Amino acid sequence: MSKHITLTDAPTGSRCMICGIEETLSVKQRLAELGFTNGALVDKLYTGSKGSPIAFRVSGAVIAVRSDDAKKIIAEI
């Protein structure tokens, strides 16, 4: 059974599928350019000691995202 969460709430080491982004058009576009698009598979690799940044593997690349932005990305786990 799948469940919808934000990427911030995904456990480290988990794989998620992006379902949507709740943010303004400019942030959506920037995240999409990094590979965070609907249907993309994302692995959560690491969270910084203060909760930010968070490292993800998406489209074969490791991308660090601020936790404030990761909170806006809805994923299915």
PDB file of N, CA, C and O in Angstrom, residues 5-11 44 47 51 54 56 66-73:
ATOM      1  N   ILE A   5       3.663  11.390   1.136  1.00  0.00           N
ATOM      2  CA  ILE A   5       4.426  12.140   2.126  1.00  0.00           C
ATOM      3  C   ILE A   5       5.201  13.237   1.401  1.00  0.00           C
ATOM      4  O   ILE A   5       5.256  13.249   0.177  1.00  0.00           O
ATOM      5  N   THR A   6       5.818  14.121   2.158  1.00  0.00           N
ATOM      6  CA  THR A   6       6.749  15.063   1.542  1.00  0.00           C
ATOM      7  C   THR A   6       8.126  14.414   1.516  1.00  0.00           C
ATOM      8  O   THR A   6       8.397  13.493   2.287  1.00  0.00           O
ATOM      9  N   LEU A   7       8.999  14.903   0.647  1.00  0.00           N
ATOM     10  CA  LEU A   7      10.349  14.323   0.598  1.00  0.00           C
ATOM     11  C   LEU A   7      11.113  14.557   1.888  1.00  0.00           C
ATOM     12  O   LEU A   7      11.977  13.772   2.240  1.00  0.00           O
ATOM     13  N   THR A   8      10.780  15.609   2.625  1.00  0.00           N
ATOM     14  CA  THR A   8      11.418  15.844   3.919  1.00  0.00           C
ATOM     15  C   THR A   8      11.102  14.703   4.886  1.00  0.00           C
ATOM     16  O   THR A   8      11.961  14.289   5.661  1.00  0.00           O
ATOM     17  N   ASP A   9       9.885  14.177   4.821  1.00  0.00           N
ATOM     18  CA  ASP A   9       9.449  13.125   5.743  1.00  0.00           C
ATOM     19  C   ASP A   9       9.856  11.716   5.308  1.00  0.00           C
ATOM     20  O   ASP A   9       9.689  10.774   6.078  1.00  0.00           O
ATOM     21  N   ALA A  10      10.371  11.570   4.097  1.00  0.00           N
ATOM     22  CA  ALA A  10      10.785  10.243   3.624  1.00  0.00           C
ATOM     23  C   ALA A  10      11.970   9.765   4.449  1.00  0.00           C
ATOM     24  O   ALA A  10      12.874  10.543   4.761  1.00  0.00           O
ATOM     25  N   PRO A  11      11.996   8.480   4.814  1.00  0.00           N
ATOM     26  CA  PRO A  11      13.129   7.964   5.570  1.00  0.00           C
ATOM     27  C   PRO A  11      14.398   7.941   4.714  1.00  0.00           C
ATOM     28  O   PRO A  11      14.338   7.692   3.511  1.00  0.00           O
ATOM     29  N   LYS A  44      16.298   9.066  -1.239  1.00  0.00           N
ATOM     30  CA  LYS A  44      16.769  10.006  -0.217  1.00  0.00           C
ATOM     31  C   LYS A  44      18.056   9.440   0.365  1.00  0.00           C
ATOM     32  O   LYS A  44      18.067   8.346   0.924  1.00  0.00           O
ATOM     33  N   THR A  47      20.600  13.582   5.094  1.00  0.00           N
ATOM     34  CA  THR A  47      20.070  14.842   5.613  1.00  0.00           C
ATOM     35  C   THR A  47      21.166  15.525   6.413  1.00  0.00           C
ATOM     36  O   THR A  47      21.822  14.884   7.242  1.00  0.00           O
ATOM     37  N   GLY A  51      19.196  19.439   9.505  1.00  0.00           N
ATOM     38  CA  GLY A  51      17.972  19.197   8.746  1.00  0.00           C
ATOM     39  C   GLY A  51      17.989  19.721   7.325  1.00  0.00           C
ATOM     40  O   GLY A  51      17.063  19.492   6.566  1.00  0.00           O
ATOM     41  N   ILE A  54      19.170  18.420   2.077  1.00  0.00           N
ATOM     42  CA  ILE A  54      18.873  16.994   1.969  1.00  0.00           C
ATOM     43  C   ILE A  54      19.356  16.547   0.594  1.00  0.00           C
ATOM     44  O   ILE A  54      19.068  17.193  -0.408  1.00  0.00           O
ATOM     45  N   PHE A  56      19.444  13.937  -2.536  1.00  0.00           N
ATOM     46  CA  PHE A  56      18.619  12.957  -3.234  1.00  0.00           C
ATOM     47  C   PHE A  56      19.332  12.496  -4.493  1.00  0.00           C
ATOM     48  O   PHE A  56      20.081  13.268  -5.100  1.00  0.00           O
ATOM     49  N   ARG A  66      17.259  22.316  -0.382  1.00  0.00           N
ATOM     50  CA  ARG A  66      16.931  22.876   0.934  1.00  0.00           C
ATOM     51  C   ARG A  66      15.703  22.165   1.488  1.00  0.00           C
ATOM     52  O   ARG A  66      14.786  21.803   0.741  1.00  0.00           O
ATOM     53  N   SER A  67      15.654  21.978   2.782  1.00  0.00           N
ATOM     54  CA  SER A  67      14.518  21.278   3.386  1.00  0.00           C
ATOM     55  C   SER A  67      13.209  22.030   3.134  1.00  0.00           C
ATOM     56  O   SER A  67      12.158  21.411   2.970  1.00  0.00           O
ATOM     57  N   ASP A  68      13.253  23.359   3.063  1.00  0.00           N
ATOM     58  CA  ASP A  68      12.039  24.140   2.774  1.00  0.00           C
ATOM     59  C   ASP A  68      11.468  23.786   1.401  1.00  0.00           C
ATOM     60  O   ASP A  68      10.253  23.767   1.220  1.00  0.00           O
ATOM     61  N   ASP A  69      12.337  23.519   0.425  1.00  0.00           N
ATOM     62  CA  ASP A  69      11.875  23.116  -0.905  1.00  0.00           C
ATOM     63  C   ASP A  69      11.413  21.662  -0.901  1.00  0.00           C
ATOM     64  O   ASP A  69      10.418  21.328  -1.528  1.00  0.00           O
ATOM     65  N   ALA A  70      12.125  20.792  -0.184  1.00  0.00           N
ATOM     66  CA  ALA A  70      11.757  19.371  -0.127  1.00  0.00           C
ATOM     67  C   ALA A  70      10.391  19.178   0.532  1.00  0.00           C
ATOM     68  O   ALA A  70       9.670  18.237   0.210  1.00  0.00           O
ATOM     69  N   LYS A  71      10.010  20.086   1.423  1.00  0.00           N
ATOM     70  CA  LYS A  71       8.704  20.024   2.087  1.00  0.00           C
ATOM     71  C   LYS A  71       7.562  20.233   1.095  1.00  0.00           C
ATOM     72  O   LYS A  71       6.428  19.854   1.359  1.00  0.00           O
ATOM     73  N   LYS A  72       7.850  20.858  -0.034  1.00  0.00           N
ATOM     74  CA  LYS A  72       6.826  21.154  -1.028  1.00  0.00           C
ATOM     75  C   LYS A  72       6.672  20.050  -2.078  1.00  0.00           C
ATOM     76  O   LYS A  72       5.770  20.119  -2.894  1.00  0.00           O
ATOM     77  N   ILE A  73       7.561  19.056  -2.044  1.00  0.00           N
ATOM     78  CA  ILE A  73       7.522  17.974  -3.034  1.00  0.00           C
ATOM     79  C   ILE A  73       6.775  16.794  -2.432  1.00  0.00           C
ATOM     80  O   ILE A  73       7.193  16.233  -1.416  1.00  0.00           O
TER      81      ILE A  73
END
